[in-house]
Each structure stands twice: as structure tokens, then as C-alpha cells.
mmCIF file of C-alpha atoms in Angstrom:
data_model
loop_
_atom_site.group_PDB
_atom_site.id
_atom_site.type_symbol
_atom_site.label_atom_id
_atom_site.label_comp_id
_atom_site.label_asym_id
_atom_site.label_seq_id
_atom_site.Cartn_x
_atom_site.Cartn_y
_atom_site.Cartn_z
ATOM 1 C CA MET X 1166 -8.486 -21.139 -6.796
ATOM 2 C CA ASP X 1167 -11.997 -19.870 -7.543
ATOM 3 C CA ILE X 1168 -13.312 -17.575 -4.813
ATOM 4 C CA ALA X 1169 -15.813 -15.818 -7.070
ATOM 5 C CA GLN X 1170 -18.760 -17.820 -5.690
ATOM 6 C CA ALA X 1171 -17.883 -16.929 -2.106
ATOM 7 C CA GLU X 1172 -17.501 -13.277 -3.071
ATOM 8 C CA ALA X 1173 -20.914 -13.422 -4.764
ATOM 9 C CA TYR X 1174 -22.425 -14.716 -1.524
ATOM 10 C CA LEU X 1175 -20.713 -11.889 0.356
ATOM 11 C CA ALA X 1176 -22.012 -9.293 -2.081
ATOM 12 C CA ALA X 1177 -25.511 -10.658 -1.569
ATOM 13 C CA GLY X 1178 -25.106 -10.536 2.212
ATOM 14 C CA ASP X 1179 -25.396 -14.318 2.477
ATOM 15 C CA LEU X 1180 -22.899 -14.854 5.286
ATOM 16 C CA ALA X 1181 -24.273 -18.300 6.103
ATOM 17 C CA GLN X 1182 -23.064 -19.504 2.704
ATOM 18 C CA ALA X 1183 -20.004 -17.287 2.314
ATOM 19 C CA THR X 1184 -18.264 -17.844 5.640
ATOM 20 C CA PRO X 1185 -17.954 -21.662 5.665
ATOM 21 C CA LEU X 1186 -17.009 -21.661 1.985
ATOM 22 C CA LEU X 1187 -14.254 -19.113 2.580
ATOM 23 C CA GLU X 1188 -13.044 -20.974 5.663
ATOM 24 C CA ARG X 1189 -12.796 -24.173 3.625
ATOM 25 C CA LEU X 1190 -10.925 -22.384 0.842
ATOM 26 C CA VAL X 1191 -8.498 -20.948 3.401
ATOM 27 C CA GLU X 1192 -7.994 -24.423 4.867
ATOM 28 C CA LEU X 1193 -7.135 -25.779 1.420
ATOM 29 C CA ALA X 1194 -4.916 -22.792 0.693
ATOM 30 C CA GLU X 1195 -2.968 -23.245 3.904
ATOM 31 C CA GLU X 1196 -2.392 -26.914 3.117
ATOM 32 C CA TYR X 1197 -0.943 -25.847 -0.230
ATOM 33 C CA ILE X 1198 1.115 -23.058 1.349
ATOM 34 C CA ASP X 1199 2.604 -25.443 3.910
ATOM 35 C CA ALA X 1200 3.599 -27.846 1.148
ATOM 36 C CA GLU X 1201 4.668 -25.506 -1.655
ATOM 37 C CA CYS X 1202 5.400 -22.012 -0.315
ATOM 38 C CA LYS X 1203 7.894 -22.426 2.481
ATOM 39 C CA THR X 1204 9.567 -19.147 3.419
ATOM 40 C CA THR X 1205 13.347 -19.349 3.809
ATOM 41 C CA ASP X 1206 16.241 -16.947 4.191
ATOM 42 C CA GLU X 1207 16.576 -17.011 0.405
ATOM 43 C CA VAL X 1208 12.976 -17.148 -0.862
ATOM 44 C CA GLN X 1209 9.662 -15.465 -0.030
ATOM 45 C CA TYR X 1210 6.274 -15.937 -1.696
ATOM 46 C CA PHE X 1211 3.748 -13.196 -2.446
ATOM 47 C CA SER X 1212 0.509 -12.607 -4.330
ATOM 48 C CA PHE X 1213 1.103 -9.100 -5.668
ATOM 49 C CA ALA X 1214 -1.558 -7.668 -7.960
ATOM 50 C CA ASP X 1215 0.850 -6.388 -10.619
ATOM 51 C CA ALA X 1216 4.423 -5.547 -11.583
ATOM 52 C CA PHE X 1217 4.196 -2.169 -9.865
ATOM 53 C CA GLU X 1218 3.517 -3.723 -6.445
ATOM 54 C CA ARG X 1219 6.422 -6.136 -6.882
ATOM 55 C CA LEU X 1220 8.796 -3.312 -7.846
ATOM 56 C CA ALA X 1221 7.521 -1.087 -5.027
ATOM 57 C CA TYR X 1222 8.013 -3.850 -2.479
ATOM 58 C CA ARG X 1223 11.559 -4.406 -3.671
ATOM 59 C CA ARG X 1224 12.453 -0.714 -3.433
ATOM 60 C CA ILE X 1225 10.624 0.078 -0.173
ATOM 61 C CA GLU X 1226 11.319 -3.065 1.839
ATOM 62 C CA ARG X 1227 14.734 -3.782 0.303
ATOM 63 C CA ASP X 1228 14.088 -7.487 0.762
ATOM 64 C CA PRO X 1229 17.149 -9.278 -0.672
ATOM 65 C CA ARG X 1230 15.364 -12.620 -1.036
ATOM 66 C CA THR X 1231 14.104 -14.091 -4.287
ATOM 67 C CA LEU X 1232 10.454 -13.031 -4.619
ATOM 68 C CA VAL X 1233 8.157 -15.712 -6.008
ATOM 69 C CA GLN X 1234 4.734 -14.707 -7.332
ATOM 70 C CA VAL X 1235 2.115 -17.364 -6.569
ATOM 71 C CA ASP X 1236 -0.665 -18.044 -9.058
ATOM 72 C CA ALA X 1237 -3.451 -18.063 -6.456
ATOM 73 C CA PRO X 1238 -4.817 -14.771 -5.013
ATOM 74 C CA PHE X 1239 -4.174 -15.664 -1.377
ATOM 75 C CA ASP X 1240 -4.397 -12.021 -0.272
ATOM 76 C CA ARG X 1241 -7.832 -11.650 -1.833
ATOM 77 C CA LEU X 1242 -9.016 -14.856 -0.165
ATOM 78 C CA TYR X 1243 -7.936 -13.775 3.317
ATOM 79 C CA ALA X 1244 -9.395 -10.291 2.766
ATOM 80 C CA ALA X 1245 -12.751 -11.784 1.759
ATOM 81 C CA LEU X 1246 -12.781 -13.979 4.867
ATOM 82 C CA ALA X 1247 -11.907 -10.954 7.013
ATOM 83 C CA PHE X 1248 -14.848 -9.048 5.520
ATOM 84 C CA ALA X 1249 -17.177 -11.937 6.355
ATOM 85 C CA TYR X 1250 -15.960 -11.875 9.960
ATOM 86 C CA ILE X 1251 -16.314 -8.085 10.142
ATOM 87 C CA CYS X 1252 -19.941 -8.397 9.063
ATOM 88 C CA GLN X 1253 -20.434 -10.751 12.016
ATOM 89 C CA GLN X 1254 -18.538 -8.383 14.357
ATOM 90 C CA ASP X 1255 -15.933 -11.073 14.999
ATOM 91 C CA TYR X 1256 -13.113 -8.558 14.992
ATOM 92 C CA VAL X 1257 -10.422 -10.852 16.403
ATOM 93 C CA SER X 1258 -10.899 -13.412 13.629
ATOM 94 C CA ALA X 1259 -11.127 -10.589 11.091
ATOM 95 C CA ARG X 1260 -7.872 -9.120 12.364
ATOM 96 C CA ASN X 1261 -6.123 -12.456 12.069
ATOM 97 C CA ALA X 1262 -7.398 -13.037 8.528
ATOM 98 C CA LEU X 1263 -6.589 -9.535 7.349
ATOM 99 C CA SER X 1264 -3.086 -9.784 8.835
ATOM 100 C CA GLN X 1265 -2.567 -12.701 6.451
ATOM 101 C CA ALA X 1266 -3.863 -10.618 3.547
ATOM 102 C CA VAL X 1267 -1.210 -8.002 4.376
ATOM 103 C CA ARG X 1268 1.432 -10.706 4.640
ATOM 104 C CA TRP X 1269 0.625 -11.948 1.124
ATOM 105 C CA ASN X 1270 0.398 -8.463 -0.361
ATOM 106 C CA PRO X 1271 2.199 -5.964 1.884
ATOM 107 C CA MET X 1272 1.845 -3.194 -0.707
ATOM 108 C CA ASN X 1273 -1.969 -3.182 -0.669
ATOM 109 C CA CYS X 1274 -2.718 -0.154 1.489
ATOM 110 C CA ALA X 1275 -6.462 -0.828 1.605
ATOM 111 C CA TYR X 1276 -5.670 -3.967 3.589
ATOM 112 C CA ARG X 1277 -3.397 -2.022 5.930
ATOM 113 C CA LEU X 1278 -5.951 0.707 6.538
ATOM 114 C CA ASP X 1279 -8.751 -1.793 7.165
ATOM 115 C CA LEU X 1280 -6.483 -3.752 9.502
ATOM 116 C CA ALA X 1281 -5.699 -0.527 11.339
ATOM 117 C CA GLU X 1282 -9.423 0.031 11.900
ATOM 118 C CA LEU X 1283 -9.763 -3.471 13.315
ATOM 119 C CA PHE X 1284 -7.010 -2.793 15.820
ATOM 120 C CA ARG X 1285 -8.776 0.431 16.754
ATOM 121 C CA ALA X 1286 -12.038 -1.459 17.244
ATOM 122 C CA LEU X 1287 -10.118 -3.798 19.562
ATOM 123 C CA ASP X 1288 -8.822 -0.775 21.528
ATOM 124 C CA ASP X 1289 -5.231 -1.136 20.331
ATOM 125 C CA THR X 1290 -4.698 2.479 19.287
ATOM 126 C CA GLN X 1291 -0.912 2.136 19.158
ATOM 127 C CA GLU X 1292 -1.137 -0.524 16.443
ATOM 128 C CA TRP X 1293 -3.846 1.512 14.698
ATOM 129 C CA ALA X 1294 -1.449 4.451 14.544
ATOM 130 C CA ALA X 1295 1.540 2.277 13.595
ATOM 131 C CA LEU X 1296 -0.300 0.699 10.665
ATOM 132 C CA SER X 1297 -1.572 4.088 9.543
ATOM 133 C CA HIS X 1298 1.986 5.406 9.692
ATOM 134 C CA SER X 1299 3.207 2.452 7.618
ATOM 135 C CA VAL X 1300 0.786 3.419 4.846
ATOM 136 C CA ILE X 1301 2.487 6.790 4.290
ATOM 137 C CA GLU X 1302 5.633 5.083 3.041
ATOM 138 C CA ARG X 1303 3.682 2.658 0.841
ATOM 139 C CA ALA X 1304 0.639 4.562 -0.445
ATOM 140 C CA SER X 1305 0.408 4.593 -4.218
ATOM 141 C CA ASP X 1306 -2.625 6.877 -4.482
ATOM 142 C CA ALA X 1307 -3.517 10.157 -2.845
ATOM 143 C CA ARG X 1308 -6.649 8.902 -1.095
ATOM 144 C CA SER X 1309 -4.871 6.105 0.764
ATOM 145 C CA ALA X 1310 -2.167 8.514 1.888
ATOM 146 C CA ALA X 1311 -4.770 11.073 2.973
ATOM 147 C CA ARG X 1312 -6.635 8.470 5.035
ATOM 148 C CA ALA X 1313 -3.379 7.528 6.758
ATOM 149 C CA TYR X 1314 -2.650 11.170 7.642
ATOM 150 C CA ALA X 1315 -6.234 11.629 8.836
ATOM 151 C CA ASN X 1316 -5.882 8.629 11.154
ATOM 152 C CA LEU X 1317 -2.650 10.009 12.559
ATOM 153 C CA GLY X 1318 -4.296 13.390 12.991
ATOM 154 C CA GLU X 1319 -6.977 11.749 15.127
ATOM 155 C CA PHE X 1320 -4.283 9.932 17.079
ATOM 156 C CA PHE X 1321 -2.365 13.147 17.780
ATOM 157 C CA LEU X 1322 -5.558 14.950 18.781
ATOM 158 C CA ASP X 1323 -6.336 12.212 21.279
ATOM 159 C CA ALA X 1324 -2.780 12.592 22.592
ATOM 160 C CA HIS X 1325 -3.328 16.368 22.995
ATOM 161 C CA ASN X 1326 -0.770 17.283 20.329
ATOM 162 C CA ALA X 1327 -2.837 19.770 18.336
ATOM 163 C CA LEU X 1328 0.120 21.051 16.310
ATOM 164 C CA ALA X 1329 0.985 17.595 14.939
ATOM 165 C CA ALA X 1330 -2.714 16.952 14.321
ATOM 166 C CA SER X 1331 -2.897 20.205 12.383
ATOM 167 C CA GLY X 1332 0.098 19.155 10.288
ATOM 168 C CA CYS X 1333 -1.638 15.875 9.446
ATOM 169 C CA ALA X 1334 -4.851 17.703 8.556
ATOM 170 C CA ARG X 1335 -3.022 20.088 6.227
ATOM 171 C CA VAL X 1336 -1.262 17.301 4.363
ATOM 172 C CA ALA X 1337 -4.435 15.215 4.161
ATOM 173 C CA GLN X 1338 -6.419 18.168 2.780
ATOM 174 C CA ARG X 1339 -3.800 18.734 0.121
ATOM 175 C CA LEU X 1340 -4.006 15.103 -0.974
ATOM 176 C CA ALA X 1341 -7.754 14.384 -0.824
ATOM 177 C CA PRO X 1342 -9.809 17.317 0.481
ATOM 178 C CA GLN X 1343 -13.168 15.649 -0.182
ATOM 179 C CA ASP X 1344 -12.417 12.337 1.540
ATOM 180 C CA ALA X 1345 -14.865 11.743 4.414
ATOM 181 C CA ARG X 1346 -12.139 10.927 6.937
ATOM 182 C CA VAL X 1347 -10.211 14.039 6.033
ATOM 183 C CA GLU X 1348 -13.336 16.175 6.364
ATOM 184 C CA ALA X 1349 -14.071 14.591 9.754
ATOM 185 C CA LEU X 1350 -10.582 15.425 11.026
ATOM 186 C CA VAL X 1351 -10.795 19.012 9.776
ATOM 187 C CA GLU X 1352 -14.197 19.446 11.440
ATOM 188 C CA ARG X 1353 -12.915 17.992 14.701
ATOM 189 C CA MET X 1354 -9.875 20.294 14.600
ATOM 190 C CA ALA X 1355 -12.120 23.307 14.096
ATOM 191 C CA THR X 1356 -14.374 22.252 16.971
ATOM 192 C CA GLU X 1357 -11.807 21.132 19.535
ATOM 193 C CA ARG X 1358 -8.566 22.944 18.722
ATOM 194 C CA ALA X 1359 -9.357 25.903 16.504
ATOM 195 C CA GLU X 1360 -6.253 27.745 17.730
ATOM 196 C CA ALA X 1361 -4.021 25.232 15.892
ATOM 197 C CA ALA X 1362 -5.040 26.860 12.605
ATOM 198 C CA GLU X 1363 -3.009 29.929 13.623
ATOM 199 C CA ALA X 1364 0.265 27.987 13.335
ATOM 200 C CA THR X 1365 2.192 28.355 10.095
ATOM 201 C CA ASP X 1366 2.627 25.421 7.744
ATOM 202 C CA GLU X 1367 6.317 25.373 8.639
ATOM 203 C CA GLU X 1368 5.535 25.056 12.347
ATOM 204 C CA ALA X 1369 2.931 22.335 11.869
ATOM 205 C CA LEU X 1370 5.062 20.275 9.500
ATOM 206 C CA ALA X 1371 8.132 20.688 11.706
ATOM 207 C CA GLU X 1372 6.156 19.164 14.571
ATOM 208 C CA LEU X 1373 5.215 16.264 12.320
ATOM 209 C CA ALA X 1374 8.905 15.682 11.615
ATOM 210 C CA THR X 1375 9.606 15.780 15.353
ATOM 211 C CA GLN X 1376 7.020 13.021 15.771
ATOM 212 C CA GLY X 1377 8.714 10.931 13.075
ATOM 213 C CA VAL X 1378 6.053 11.486 10.417
ATOM 214 C CA ASP X 1379 7.141 12.439 6.904
ATOM 215 C CA ALA X 1380 5.115 15.381 5.604
ATOM 216 C CA ASN X 1381 5.074 13.910 2.093
ATOM 217 C CA PRO X 1382 4.081 10.537 0.646
ATOM 218 C CA SER X 1383 6.935 8.395 -0.636
ATOM 219 C CA ALA X 1384 8.893 9.687 -3.614
ATOM 220 C CA GLU X 1385 10.143 6.105 -4.064
ATOM 221 C CA ILE X 1386 6.579 4.971 -4.688
ATOM 222 C CA ALA X 1387 6.088 7.773 -7.208
ATOM 223 C CA ILE X 1388 9.267 6.701 -8.996
ATOM 224 C CA CYS X 1389 7.980 3.111 -9.163
ATOM 225 C CA LEU X 1390 4.663 4.317 -10.583
ATOM 226 C CA LEU X 1391 6.410 6.377 -13.244
ATOM 227 C CA MET X 1392 8.864 3.615 -14.144
ATOM 228 C CA CYS X 1393 5.955 1.227 -14.659
ATOM 229 C CA ALA X 1394 4.112 3.924 -16.612
ATOM 230 C CA SER X 1395 7.161 4.213 -18.889
ATOM 231 C CA ASP X 1396 7.183 0.444 -19.404
ATOM 232 C CA ALA X 1397 3.446 0.433 -20.131
ATOM 233 C CA ALA X 1398 3.824 3.231 -22.683
ATOM 234 C CA ALA X 1399 6.697 1.372 -24.374
ATOM 235 C CA ALA X 1400 4.454 -1.702 -24.567
ATOM 236 C CA GLY X 1401 1.681 0.364 -26.172
ATOM 237 C CA ASP X 1402 -0.657 0.328 -23.164
ATOM 238 C CA ARG X 1403 -1.495 4.028 -23.034
ATOM 239 C CA ASN X 1404 -4.395 3.600 -20.593
ATOM 240 C CA GLU X 1405 -2.208 1.876 -18.011
ATOM 241 C CA ALA X 1406 0.554 4.430 -18.525
ATOM 242 C CA THR X 1407 -1.894 7.289 -17.984
ATOM 243 C CA GLN X 1408 -3.438 5.716 -14.886
ATOM 244 C CA LEU X 1409 -0.055 5.152 -13.239
ATOM 245 C CA THR X 1410 1.104 8.672 -14.066
ATOM 246 C CA VAL X 1411 -2.086 10.191 -12.630
ATOM 247 C CA ARG X 1412 -1.529 8.273 -9.399
ATOM 248 C CA ALA X 1413 2.041 9.556 -9.153
ATOM 249 C CA ARG X 1414 0.869 13.113 -9.829
ATOM 250 C CA GLY X 1415 -1.733 12.826 -7.091
ATOM 251 C CA LEU X 1416 0.939 11.813 -4.607
ATOM 252 C CA ILE X 1417 3.726 14.292 -5.286
ATOM 253 C CA GLY X 1418 2.232 17.004 -7.502
ATOM 254 C CA ASP X 1419 2.708 18.045 -11.132
ATOM 255 C CA GLU X 1420 6.087 19.744 -10.818
ATOM 256 C CA ALA X 1421 7.829 16.914 -8.971
ATOM 257 C CA CYS X 1422 6.194 14.405 -11.298
ATOM 258 C CA ARG X 1423 7.513 16.185 -14.398
ATOM 259 C CA ALA X 1424 11.012 16.299 -12.906
ATOM 260 C CA LEU X 1425 10.957 12.575 -12.180
ATOM 261 C CA VAL X 1426 9.639 11.735 -15.655
ATOM 262 C CA LYS X 1427 12.534 13.733 -17.129
ATOM 263 C CA LEU X 1428 15.060 11.863 -14.994
ATOM 264 C CA ILE X 1429 13.577 8.482 -15.883
ATOM 265 C CA ARG X 1430 13.633 9.284 -19.604
ATOM 266 C CA GLU X 1431 17.238 10.446 -19.385
ATOM 267 C CA SER X 1432 18.162 7.301 -17.473
ATOM 268 C CA ASP X 1433 16.382 5.106 -20.026
ATOM 269 C CA ALA X 1434 18.179 6.897 -22.856
ATOM 270 C CA GLU X 1435 21.562 6.452 -21.179
ATOM 271 C CA LEU X 1436 20.890 2.772 -20.591
ATOM 272 C CA ALA X 1437 19.802 2.273 -24.200
ATOM 273 C CA ALA X 1438 22.968 4.026 -25.393
ATOM 274 C CA GLU X 1439 25.155 1.860 -23.167
ATOM 275 C CA ARG X 1440 23.485 -1.275 -24.481
ATOM 276 C CA ALA X 1441 23.913 -0.120 -28.054
ATOM 277 C CA ASP X 1442 27.594 0.627 -27.458
ATOM 278 C CA GLY X 1443 28.040 -2.768 -25.818
ATOM 279 C CA ALA X 1444 26.341 -4.543 -28.702
ATOM 280 C CA ALA X 1445 28.471 -2.642 -31.230
ATOM 281 C CA ALA X 1446 31.667 -3.490 -29.332
ATOM 282 C CA ALA X 1447 30.697 -7.151 -29.166
ATOM 283 C CA SER X 1448 29.887 -7.168 -32.869
ATOM 284 C CA GLY X 1449 33.209 -5.526 -33.674
ATOM 285 C CA ALA X 1450 35.094 -8.020 -31.579
ATOM 286 C CA GLY X 1451 33.322 -10.853 -33.341
ATOM 287 C CA GLU X 1452 34.312 -9.508 -36.717
ATOM 288 C CA VAL X 1453 37.952 -9.236 -35.655
ATOM 289 C CA ASP X 1454 37.944 -12.775 -34.304
ATOM 290 C CA HIS X 1455 36.360 -14.049 -37.499
ATOM 291 C CA ALA X 1456 39.002 -12.287 -39.580
#
């Protein structure tokens, strides 16, 4: 599926050309999906961007089904169509299209955050908050996580829970202090509820826990990033290994990252030793049988 032309129209602001082309591509895609990508209790189809997203989905969602990677970038297609609708302020159609992008790639947090904003534009603040909350467990970079916390901070402020909002602001500042959404939340806190700054970190983060919000991005995601970084390094792709490690460090910090790297290396070494012992035992048994 070639959506590059439609994306070029979008980039040029030519919605009159982009929108019908994208709608036709979606129509064709859905015909293919209906025929070839039927979801069952045993099989589900996705269009993940890379091995990391597939591994992260498996560990976070714990989906026991067989995961089939489709060749076509269905998530990208639906996201492009959603953008075209957003440009035309057709937020209902954009929401529907972007929901399909999330369905095809549930680990893409940019889709989730954009979908959250669409729900907010449609005055569904509960779904805006719920989607933002879902990003915390899935974010694989500090900025996405910070945006999710900033959204929740706004939500708690609107609900007159300044302590929870302060907890969100503190976590978001730690993750991405220069992000515009984080700065906006911090400024709003200072203007509307300056007294919340007097609470200790322990008090603010305890209130977050009471509200069901983890004060840290997912360690599981960091583990997935570091496991994939280890695989990339073993394959000789140092750039990919470095990029994945930097993302993990941004999420959980240097110290936790070093501890996880140590554990992964020890686990890899143990597994390699077990395989070597198994191969040696099998070889020995073969020699005995041959004798």
C-alpha cells in the first residue's frame, strides 16, 4: 500500500486531494482486512513499527493470542486520514479514524495522546483522562510520558484536586521540563493553586497513588527497550542500541537503567550457559549412542 502521495498532499495542505485519496485507500484496506485479517480467539493482526513494539505489547497487554504482523501500514493510513479530518475540524470522523490507528498499533503513544485530545475537543473529558492514563503504562519515551502526566494534572486541577495535580506536575517536570504542555501545567499550578507547592513530594505522590496513578513510567517498557537494545548491539547495530538505551534512561533514570542492564546481561549469560550445557549433553549422548 502506497500512501506516500496522500501524505505529500497533506504536507502541502492540499486537503481536496488528500482526503478522497485517503478515504479510498481506507476503503481498499478494509476490504482486505475483512478478507484476510479476521480476528479470532487465537489470532490477532497488528501493524507494529518494530520488534520493540511487538515485545512491549506482549509484555504489557499479556495477550495470549498469536500476533500476526501485517505488511501494510494500516495504523499510518488511519492516522493520516484522521489528520486530514482534524484539519477540516471534523473531529468525530477524526476520532473514529484515529481509534483504528490505535487498534492497529496500540503501542504508539502519539496516536493515543492525539486521540485523547480529540475526545477533549468533543467534551468527553473522562475518555481524555483515561487515554492519557493509558499512556503512562505504555510510554517508551520521556516526552510522551510527560505529556500524559501533564494531561492528568490538568484533569485533576479541573476536579479541584490540587495535590494530585501537583504530583503530576512534579513527575512531568522530571521527565520533560521543557515540554510546552508541562510548562503550561506548571504555570497554571502557580497561578491557580500556588499553595500546592508547599506539599512534600511524598504527600503529592501518595495522592497520585490514591487516585490510581503510578508515579513512575513503566519499568516493563524500560526492560523491553533494553532487551531490544541488547539484541541490536549483538547484531552490530550500535546506533539502534544507543537510541533504545537513551529512551530507557529518559524514562527511569541512569541508576535504574544500569541495574536493569546488569540483570539483562546476567540473564543472557545464564541462558547462553544453559544452551551450551544442553548442546554439550546432547553431543555427549550422541557419541555414546554412536559407540
